[in-house]
PDB file of C-alpha atoms in Angstrom:
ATOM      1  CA  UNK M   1     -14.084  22.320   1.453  1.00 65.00           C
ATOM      2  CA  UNK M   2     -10.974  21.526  -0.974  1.00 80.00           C
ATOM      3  CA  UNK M   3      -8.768  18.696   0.058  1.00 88.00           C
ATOM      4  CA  UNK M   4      -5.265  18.624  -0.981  1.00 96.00           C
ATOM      5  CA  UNK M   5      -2.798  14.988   0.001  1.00 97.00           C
ATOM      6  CA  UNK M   6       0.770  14.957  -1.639  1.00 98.00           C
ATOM      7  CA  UNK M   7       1.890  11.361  -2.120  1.00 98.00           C
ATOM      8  CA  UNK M   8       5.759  10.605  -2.774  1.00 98.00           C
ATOM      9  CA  UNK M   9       7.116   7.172  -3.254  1.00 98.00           C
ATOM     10  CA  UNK M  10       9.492   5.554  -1.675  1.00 98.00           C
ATOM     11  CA  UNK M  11       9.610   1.865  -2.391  1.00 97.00           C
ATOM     12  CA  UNK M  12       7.761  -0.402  -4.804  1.00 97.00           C
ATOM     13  CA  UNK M  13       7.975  -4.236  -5.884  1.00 97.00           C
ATOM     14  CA  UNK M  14       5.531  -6.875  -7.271  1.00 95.00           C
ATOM     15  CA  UNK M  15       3.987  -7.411  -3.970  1.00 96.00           C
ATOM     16  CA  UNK M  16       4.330  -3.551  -2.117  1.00 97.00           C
ATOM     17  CA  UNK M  17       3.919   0.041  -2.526  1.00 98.00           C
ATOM     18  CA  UNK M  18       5.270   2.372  -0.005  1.00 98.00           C
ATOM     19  CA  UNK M  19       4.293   5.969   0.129  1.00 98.00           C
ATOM     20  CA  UNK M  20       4.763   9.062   2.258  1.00 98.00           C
ATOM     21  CA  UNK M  21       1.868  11.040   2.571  1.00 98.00           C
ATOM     22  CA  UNK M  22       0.126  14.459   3.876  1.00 97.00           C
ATOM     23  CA  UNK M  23      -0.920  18.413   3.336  1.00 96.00           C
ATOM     24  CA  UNK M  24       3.176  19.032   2.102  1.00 96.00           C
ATOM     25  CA  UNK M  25       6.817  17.702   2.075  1.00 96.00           C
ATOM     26  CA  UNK M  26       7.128  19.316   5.964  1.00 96.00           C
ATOM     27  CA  UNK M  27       4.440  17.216   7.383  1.00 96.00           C
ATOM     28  CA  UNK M  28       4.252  13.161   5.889  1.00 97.00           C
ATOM     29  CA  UNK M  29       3.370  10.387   7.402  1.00 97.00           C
ATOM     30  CA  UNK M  30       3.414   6.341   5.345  1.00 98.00           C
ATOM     31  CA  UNK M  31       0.882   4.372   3.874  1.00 98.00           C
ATOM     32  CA  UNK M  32       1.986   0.924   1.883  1.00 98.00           C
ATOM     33  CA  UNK M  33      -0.468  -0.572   0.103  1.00 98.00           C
ATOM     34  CA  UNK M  34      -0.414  -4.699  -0.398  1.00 97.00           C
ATOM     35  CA  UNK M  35      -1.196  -5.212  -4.133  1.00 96.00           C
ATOM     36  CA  UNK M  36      -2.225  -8.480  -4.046  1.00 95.00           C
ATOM     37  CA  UNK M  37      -5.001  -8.263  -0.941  1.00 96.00           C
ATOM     38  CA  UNK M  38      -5.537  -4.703  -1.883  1.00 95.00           C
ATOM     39  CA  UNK M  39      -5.121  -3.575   1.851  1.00 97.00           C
ATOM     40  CA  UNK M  40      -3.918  -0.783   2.813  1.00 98.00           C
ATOM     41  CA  UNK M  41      -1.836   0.235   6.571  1.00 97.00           C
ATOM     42  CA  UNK M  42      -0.318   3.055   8.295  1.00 97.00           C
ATOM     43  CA  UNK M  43       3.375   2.767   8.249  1.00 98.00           C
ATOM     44  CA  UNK M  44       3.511   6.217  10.253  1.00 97.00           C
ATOM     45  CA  UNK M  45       1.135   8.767  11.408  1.00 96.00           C
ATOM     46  CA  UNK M  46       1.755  12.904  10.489  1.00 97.00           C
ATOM     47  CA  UNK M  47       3.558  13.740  13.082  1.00 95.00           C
ATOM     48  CA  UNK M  48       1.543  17.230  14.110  1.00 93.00           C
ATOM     49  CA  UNK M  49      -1.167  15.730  16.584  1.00 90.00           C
ATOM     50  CA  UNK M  50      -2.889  18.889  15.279  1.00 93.00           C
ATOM     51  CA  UNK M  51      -3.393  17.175  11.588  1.00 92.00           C
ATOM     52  CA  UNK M  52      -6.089  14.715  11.428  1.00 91.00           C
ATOM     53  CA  UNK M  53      -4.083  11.412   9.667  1.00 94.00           C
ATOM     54  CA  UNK M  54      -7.246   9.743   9.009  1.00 95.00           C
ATOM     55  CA  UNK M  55      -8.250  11.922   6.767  1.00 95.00           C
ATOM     56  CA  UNK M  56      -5.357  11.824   5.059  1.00 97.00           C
ATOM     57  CA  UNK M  57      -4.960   8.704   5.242  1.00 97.00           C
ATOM     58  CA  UNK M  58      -8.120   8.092   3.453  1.00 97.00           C
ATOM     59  CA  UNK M  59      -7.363  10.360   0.645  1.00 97.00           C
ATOM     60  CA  UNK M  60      -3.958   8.934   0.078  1.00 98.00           C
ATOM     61  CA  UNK M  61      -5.406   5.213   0.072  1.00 97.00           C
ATOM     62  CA  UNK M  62      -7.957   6.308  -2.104  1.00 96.00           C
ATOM     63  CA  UNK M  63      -5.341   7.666  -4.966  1.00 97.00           C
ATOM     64  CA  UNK M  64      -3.191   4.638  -4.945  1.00 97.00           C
ATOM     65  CA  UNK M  65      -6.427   2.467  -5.515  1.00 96.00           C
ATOM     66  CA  UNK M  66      -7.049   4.554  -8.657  1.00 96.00           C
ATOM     67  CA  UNK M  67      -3.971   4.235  -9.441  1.00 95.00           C
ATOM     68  CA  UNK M  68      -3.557   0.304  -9.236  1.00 94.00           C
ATOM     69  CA  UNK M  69      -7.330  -0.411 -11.331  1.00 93.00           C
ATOM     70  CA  UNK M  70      -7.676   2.478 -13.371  1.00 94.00           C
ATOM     71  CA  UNK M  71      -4.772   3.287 -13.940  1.00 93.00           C
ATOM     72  CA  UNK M  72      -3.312   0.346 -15.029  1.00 93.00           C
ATOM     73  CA  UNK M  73      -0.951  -0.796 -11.594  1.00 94.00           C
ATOM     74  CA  UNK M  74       1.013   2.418 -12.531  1.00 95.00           C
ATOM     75  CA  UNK M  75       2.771   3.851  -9.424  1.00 97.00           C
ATOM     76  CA  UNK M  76       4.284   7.088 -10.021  1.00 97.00           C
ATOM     77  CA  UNK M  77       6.977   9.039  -8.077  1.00 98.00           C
ATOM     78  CA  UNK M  78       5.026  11.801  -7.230  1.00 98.00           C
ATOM     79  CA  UNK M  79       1.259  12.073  -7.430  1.00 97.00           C
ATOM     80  CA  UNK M  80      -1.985  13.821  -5.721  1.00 97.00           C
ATOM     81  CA  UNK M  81      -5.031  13.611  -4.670  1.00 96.00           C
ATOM     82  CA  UNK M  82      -7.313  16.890  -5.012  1.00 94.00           C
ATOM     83  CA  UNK M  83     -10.900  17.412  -4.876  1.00 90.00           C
TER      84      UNK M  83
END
C-alpha cells in the first residue's frame, strides 16, 4: 500500500519546528518537533475521526527526522513523505 503525508511549515527557530500535516491541504493536523531532545508531539489531530492521525503522524515525524540528520537541519516550506 502507497502512503502519501503533505507537510507545510508554519513556524521554525533554533529550538522548534512547527508543521501541519496529513493526506492534503483540506485535511491537516500539527506536529512540532523539539530539535534539541529530538521529540516529537501532536499540536492537533486531522480533524476527520475517519483518518487515522497516527499514521500520519508517524510518517510526518519520520520526514522531519530525515530532514534534521540527513539532511543537514534543513527545514523546508513544503515537503513529503512517500513510500
Amino acid at each position: 500500500m502507497a502512503s502519501f503525508v503533505l507537510l507545510l511549515k508554519e513556524y521554525e527557530d533554533d529550538k522548534t519546528v512547527v508543521y501541519k500535516f496529513g493526506p492534503n491541504e483540506d485535511i491537516m493536523g500539527k506536529i512540532a518537533m523539539n530539535k534539541l531532545t529530538r521529540k516529537f508531539f501532536e499540536l492537533e489531530s486531522l480533524p476527520d475521526k475517519n483518518i487515522p492521525t497516527e499514521f500520519y503522524f508517524d510518517r510526518a515525524a519520520q520526514r522531519l527526522a530525515i530532514c534534521l540528520v540527513r539532511e543537514g537541519g534543513i527545514f523546508p516550506e513544503k515537503t513529503t513523505f512517500e513510500s
